[in-house]
CSV table of C-alpha atoms in Angstrom, one decimal:
chain,number,residue,atom,x,y,z
A,977,MET,CA,119.5,30.3,8.7
A,978,ALA,CA,115.9,29.2,9.2
A,979,MET,CA,114.6,32.7,8.1
A,980,THR,CA,116.8,32.6,5.0
A,981,LYS,CA,115.5,29.1,3.9
A,982,LYS,CA,111.8,30.3,4.6
A,983,GLY,CA,112.4,33.5,2.5
A,984,MET,CA,113.7,31.3,-0.4
A,985,GLU,CA,110.8,29.0,-0.2
A,986,GLU,CA,108.3,32.2,-0.4
A,987,ILE,CA,110.4,33.4,-3.4
A,988,GLU,CA,110.0,30.0,-5.1
A,989,GLY,CA,106.2,30.1,-4.4
A,990,LYS,CA,105.9,33.5,-6.0
A,991,MET,CA,108.1,32.5,-8.9
A,992,ALA,CA,105.8,29.7,-9.5
A,993,PHE,CA,102.7,31.8,-9.2
A,994,ILE,CA,104.2,34.3,-11.8
A,995,SER,CA,105.0,31.4,-14.1
A,996,SER,CA,101.5,30.0,-13.9
A,997,THR,CA,99.9,33.5,-14.5
A,998,ILE,CA,102.2,34.1,-17.6
A,999,LEU,CA,101.2,30.7,-19.0
A,1000,LYS,CA,97.5,31.6,-18.6
A,1001,LEU,CA,98.1,34.9,-20.2
A,1002,ASN,CA,99.9,33.1,-23.1
A,1003,ASN,CA,97.0,30.5,-23.5
A,1004,GLN,CA,94.6,33.4,-23.5
A,1005,SER,CA,96.4,35.2,-26.3
A,1006,GLN,CA,96.4,32.0,-28.4
A,1007,ASN,CA,92.6,32.0,-27.9
A,1008,ILE,CA,92.3,35.7,-28.9
A,1009,GLY,CA,94.6,34.8,-32.0
A,1010,GLU,CA,92.1,32.1,-33.0
A,1011,ILE,CA,89.2,34.6,-32.6
A,1012,ILE,CA,91.0,37.1,-34.6
A,1013,GLU,CA,91.5,34.5,-37.4
A,1014,TYR,CA,87.8,33.7,-37.4
A,1015,VAL,CA,86.9,37.6,-37.4
A,1016,LYS,CA,89.5,37.8,-40.6
A,1017,ASP,CA,87.8,35.1,-42.3
A,1018,LEU,CA,84.3,36.9,-41.7
A,1019,ALA,CA,85.9,40.1,-43.1
A,1020,ASP,CA,87.1,38.3,-46.2
A,1021,GLN,CA,83.6,36.7,-46.8
A,1022,SER,CA,82.0,40.1,-46.1
A,1023,ASN,CA,84.4,41.7,-48.6
A,1024,LEU,CA,83.7,39.0,-51.2
A,1025,LEU,CA,79.8,39.6,-50.5
A,1026,ALA,CA,80.2,43.3,-50.9
A,1027,VAL,CA,81.9,42.9,-54.2
A,1028,ASN,CA,79.2,40.6,-55.5
A,1029,ALA,CA,76.5,42.8,-54.2
A,1030,SER,CA,78.2,45.9,-55.9
A,1031,ILE,CA,78.2,43.9,-59.4
A,1032,GLU,CA,74.6,42.9,-58.9
A,1033,ALA,CA,73.6,46.6,-57.9
A,1034,ALA,CA,75.6,47.9,-61.2
A,1035,LYS,CA,73.4,45.6,-63.2
A,1036,ALA,CA,70.2,46.7,-61.6
A,1037,GLY,CA,71.1,50.1,-62.8
A,1038,GLU,CA,69.1,53.0,-61.3
A,1039,TYR,CA,67.3,50.7,-58.9
A,1040,GLY,CA,70.6,49.3,-57.5
A,1041,LYS,CA,72.2,52.6,-56.6
A,1042,GLY,CA,71.0,52.5,-52.8
A,1043,PHE,CA,72.0,48.8,-52.6
A,1044,SER,CA,75.4,49.6,-54.2
A,1045,VAL,CA,76.1,52.4,-51.4
A,1046,VAL,CA,75.4,49.8,-48.7
A,1047,ALA,CA,77.6,47.1,-50.4
A,1048,GLN,CA,80.3,49.9,-50.4
A,1049,GLU,CA,79.9,50.5,-46.6
A,1050,ILE,CA,80.0,46.8,-46.0
A,1051,LYS,CA,83.2,46.5,-48.1
A,1052,ASN,CA,84.9,49.6,-46.1
A,1053,LEU,CA,83.9,47.9,-42.8
A,1054,ALA,CA,85.2,44.5,-43.9
A,1055,ASP,CA,88.5,46.2,-45.1
A,1056,GLN,CA,88.8,48.0,-41.6
A,1057,SER,CA,88.1,44.8,-39.7
A,1058,LYS,CA,90.8,42.9,-41.8
A,1059,GLU,CA,93.2,45.9,-41.2
A,1060,SER,CA,92.4,45.8,-37.4
A,1061,THR,CA,92.8,42.0,-37.1
A,1062,THR,CA,96.2,42.3,-38.7
A,1063,LYS,CA,97.2,44.9,-36.2
A,1064,ILE,CA,95.8,42.9,-33.3
A,1065,ARG,CA,97.7,39.8,-34.6
A,1066,GLU,CA,100.9,41.7,-34.7
A,1067,ILE,CA,100.4,42.9,-31.1
A,1068,LEU,CA,99.4,39.4,-30.1
A,1069,GLN,CA,102.6,37.9,-31.6
A,1070,GLU,CA,104.6,40.5,-29.5
A,1071,ILE,CA,102.6,39.5,-26.4
A,1072,GLN,CA,103.3,35.9,-27.0
A,1073,LYS,CA,106.9,36.4,-27.8
A,1074,GLY,CA,107.3,38.5,-24.4
A,1075,THR,CA,105.2,35.9,-22.5
A,1076,ASN,CA,107.4,33.1,-24.0
A,1077,THR,CA,110.7,35.1,-22.8
A,1078,ALA,CA,108.9,35.6,-19.4
A,1079,VAL,CA,108.2,32.0,-19.0
A,1080,LEU,CA,111.8,30.9,-19.7
A,1081,ALA,CA,113.0,33.8,-17.3
A,1082,THR,CA,110.7,32.5,-14.6
A,1083,GLU,CA,111.7,29.0,-15.2
A,1084,GLU,CA,115.4,29.9,-14.9
A,1085,GLY,CA,114.5,32.0,-11.7
A,1086,THR,CA,112.6,29.1,-10.1
A,1087,LYS,CA,115.6,26.7,-10.8
A,1088,SER,CA,117.9,29.4,-9.3
A,1089,VAL,CA,115.8,29.7,-6.4
A,1090,LYS,CA,115.6,26.0,-5.8
A,1091,LYS,CA,119.3,25.9,-6.1
A,1092,GLY,CA,119.7,28.4,-3.7
A,1093,ARG,CA,117.2,26.8,-1.4
A,1094,GLU,CA,119.4,23.5,-1.6
A,1095,LYS,CA,122.5,25.5,-0.8
A,1096,VAL,CA,120.8,27.0,2.2
A,1097,SER,CA,119.8,23.4,3.4
A,1098,GLU,CA,123.4,22.2,2.8
A,1099,THR,CA,124.8,25.3,4.6
A,1100,GLU,CA,122.3,24.5,7.5
A,1101,GLU,CA,123.5,21.0,7.5
A,1102,ALA,CA,127.2,21.9,7.7
A,1103,PHE,CA,126.5,24.5,10.5
A,1104,ALA,CA,124.7,21.9,12.3
A,1105,SER,CA,127.6,19.5,11.9
A,1106,ILE,CA,130.0,22.2,13.0
A,1107,VAL,CA,127.9,23.0,16.2
A,1108,GLN,CA,127.9,19.2,17.0
A,1109,SER,CA,131.7,19.0,16.5
A,1110,VAL,CA,132.0,22.0,19.0
A,1111,GLN,CA,129.7,20.4,21.5
A,1112,GLU,CA,131.5,17.1,21.2
A,1113,SER,CA,135.0,19.0,21.5
A,1114,ALA,CA,133.6,20.8,24.7
A,1115,GLN,CA,132.6,17.5,26.2
A,1116,ALA,CA,136.0,15.9,25.3
A,1117,SER,CA,137.6,19.1,27.0
A,1118,LYS,CA,135.5,18.4,30.1
A,1119,ILE,CA,136.4,14.8,30.2
A,1120,ILE,CA,140.1,15.6,29.9
A,1121,LEU,CA,139.7,18.3,32.7
A,1122,ASN,CA,138.2,15.7,35.0
A,1123,ALA,CA,140.9,13.2,34.2
A,1124,SER,CA,143.5,15.9,34.8
A,1125,LYS,CA,142.0,16.7,38.1
A,1126,GLU,CA,142.0,13.1,39.1
A,1127,GLN,CA,145.5,12.7,37.9
A,1128,LEU,CA,146.5,15.7,40.1
A,1129,VAL,CA,144.9,14.1,43.1
A,1130,GLY,CA,146.6,11.0,42.4
A,1131,MET,CA,149.9,12.6,42.3
A,1132,GLU,CA,149.3,14.5,45.5
A,1133,GLN,CA,148.4,11.1,47.1
A,1134,ILE,CA,151.7,9.6,45.6
A,1135,ALA,CA,153.7,12.5,46.9
A,1136,GLU,CA,152.1,12.2,50.4
A,1137,ALA,CA,152.8,8.5,50.4
A,1138,MET,CA,156.4,9.2,49.3
A,1139,ALA,CA,156.8,11.8,52.2
A,1140,ASN,CA,155.3,9.1,54.6
A,1141,ILE,CA,157.8,6.4,53.2
A,1142,LYS,CA,160.6,8.9,53.6
A,1143,GLU,CA,159.5,9.6,57.3
A,1144,ALA,CA,159.2,5.8,58.1
A,1145,THR,CA,162.6,5.1,56.7
A,1146,THR,CA,164.0,7.9,58.6
A,1147,GLU,CA,162.5,6.6,61.8
A,1148,ASN,CA,163.7,3.0,60.8
A,1149,LEU,CA,167.2,4.4,60.5
A,1150,GLU,CA,167.1,5.8,63.9
A,1151,SER,CA,165.8,2.5,65.4
A,1152,THR,CA,168.5,0.8,63.6
A,1153,LYS,CA,171.1,3.1,65.2
A,1154,GLN,CA,169.6,2.5,68.6
A,1155,ILE,CA,169.6,-1.2,68.1
A,1156,GLN,CA,173.3,-1.1,67.1
A,1157,LYS,CA,174.1,1.0,70.0
A,1158,VAL,CA,172.3,-1.4,72.4
A,1159,GLY,CA,174.0,-4.3,70.6
A,1160,ARG,CA,177.4,-2.6,71.4
A,1161,GLN,CA,176.4,-2.1,75.1
A,1162,ILE,CA,175.3,-5.7,75.3
A,1163,ARG,CA,178.5,-6.9,73.7
A,1164,ASP,CA,180.6,-4.7,76.1
A,1165,LEU,CA,178.5,-6.1,79.0
A,1166,ALA,CA,179.2,-9.7,77.8
A,1167,GLU,CA,182.9,-9.1,77.6
A,1168,SER,CA,182.8,-7.5,81.1
A,1169,LEU,CA,180.9,-10.5,82.3
A,1170,LYS,CA,183.3,-12.9,80.6
A,1171,LYS,CA,186.4,-11.3,82.4
A,1172,ILE,CA,184.5,-11.4,85.8
A,1173,VAL,CA,183.9,-15.0,85.2
A,1174,GLU,CA,187.3,-15.9,84.1
A,1175,GLU,CA,188.8,-14.0,87.2
A,1176,GLN,CA,186.4,-15.9,89.5
A,1177,ALA,CA,187.5,-19.2,88.0
A,1178,GLN,CA,191.1,-18.5,88.8
């Protein structure tokens, strides 16, 4: 149970690290996007300057032919830069879209891991409660067993006392019979003695 909880905590830490890394990537993509906008502006300005330079070169006639070629090259480079920035912007938009989706996914994953960790904690607490209940039941069973043993000893003592009482009662009964016999003998002796006395009196 403890290993599961530790594993969930490690996953949660990794998810947080991934989320942080993706956010950094998203921020970097936005920074690159700003740089691309700046490059695009420069390309537009270069293109405008190249057009103006071509016009001035045309006005200069034969003397402006060399300058006209350079202006055309600048215009071509500006167009290429503009085209490249457009493609890069599209790629960045896809990257940002992907990072946004990844951020949402990692956030959901982090929430799920957190819930899982909470469930593990709840299960751990429930398991501890069950263990405690089992221990308490075992303790109660031990107490009941000891009480039963004591009760058994008490019952044995009662049985022994009953046997002693029965034996004493039997002995008393024998004594009573003997006393009655002696009483009868004394009564018979008294009768005999009475007869002798009466005979002597005559």
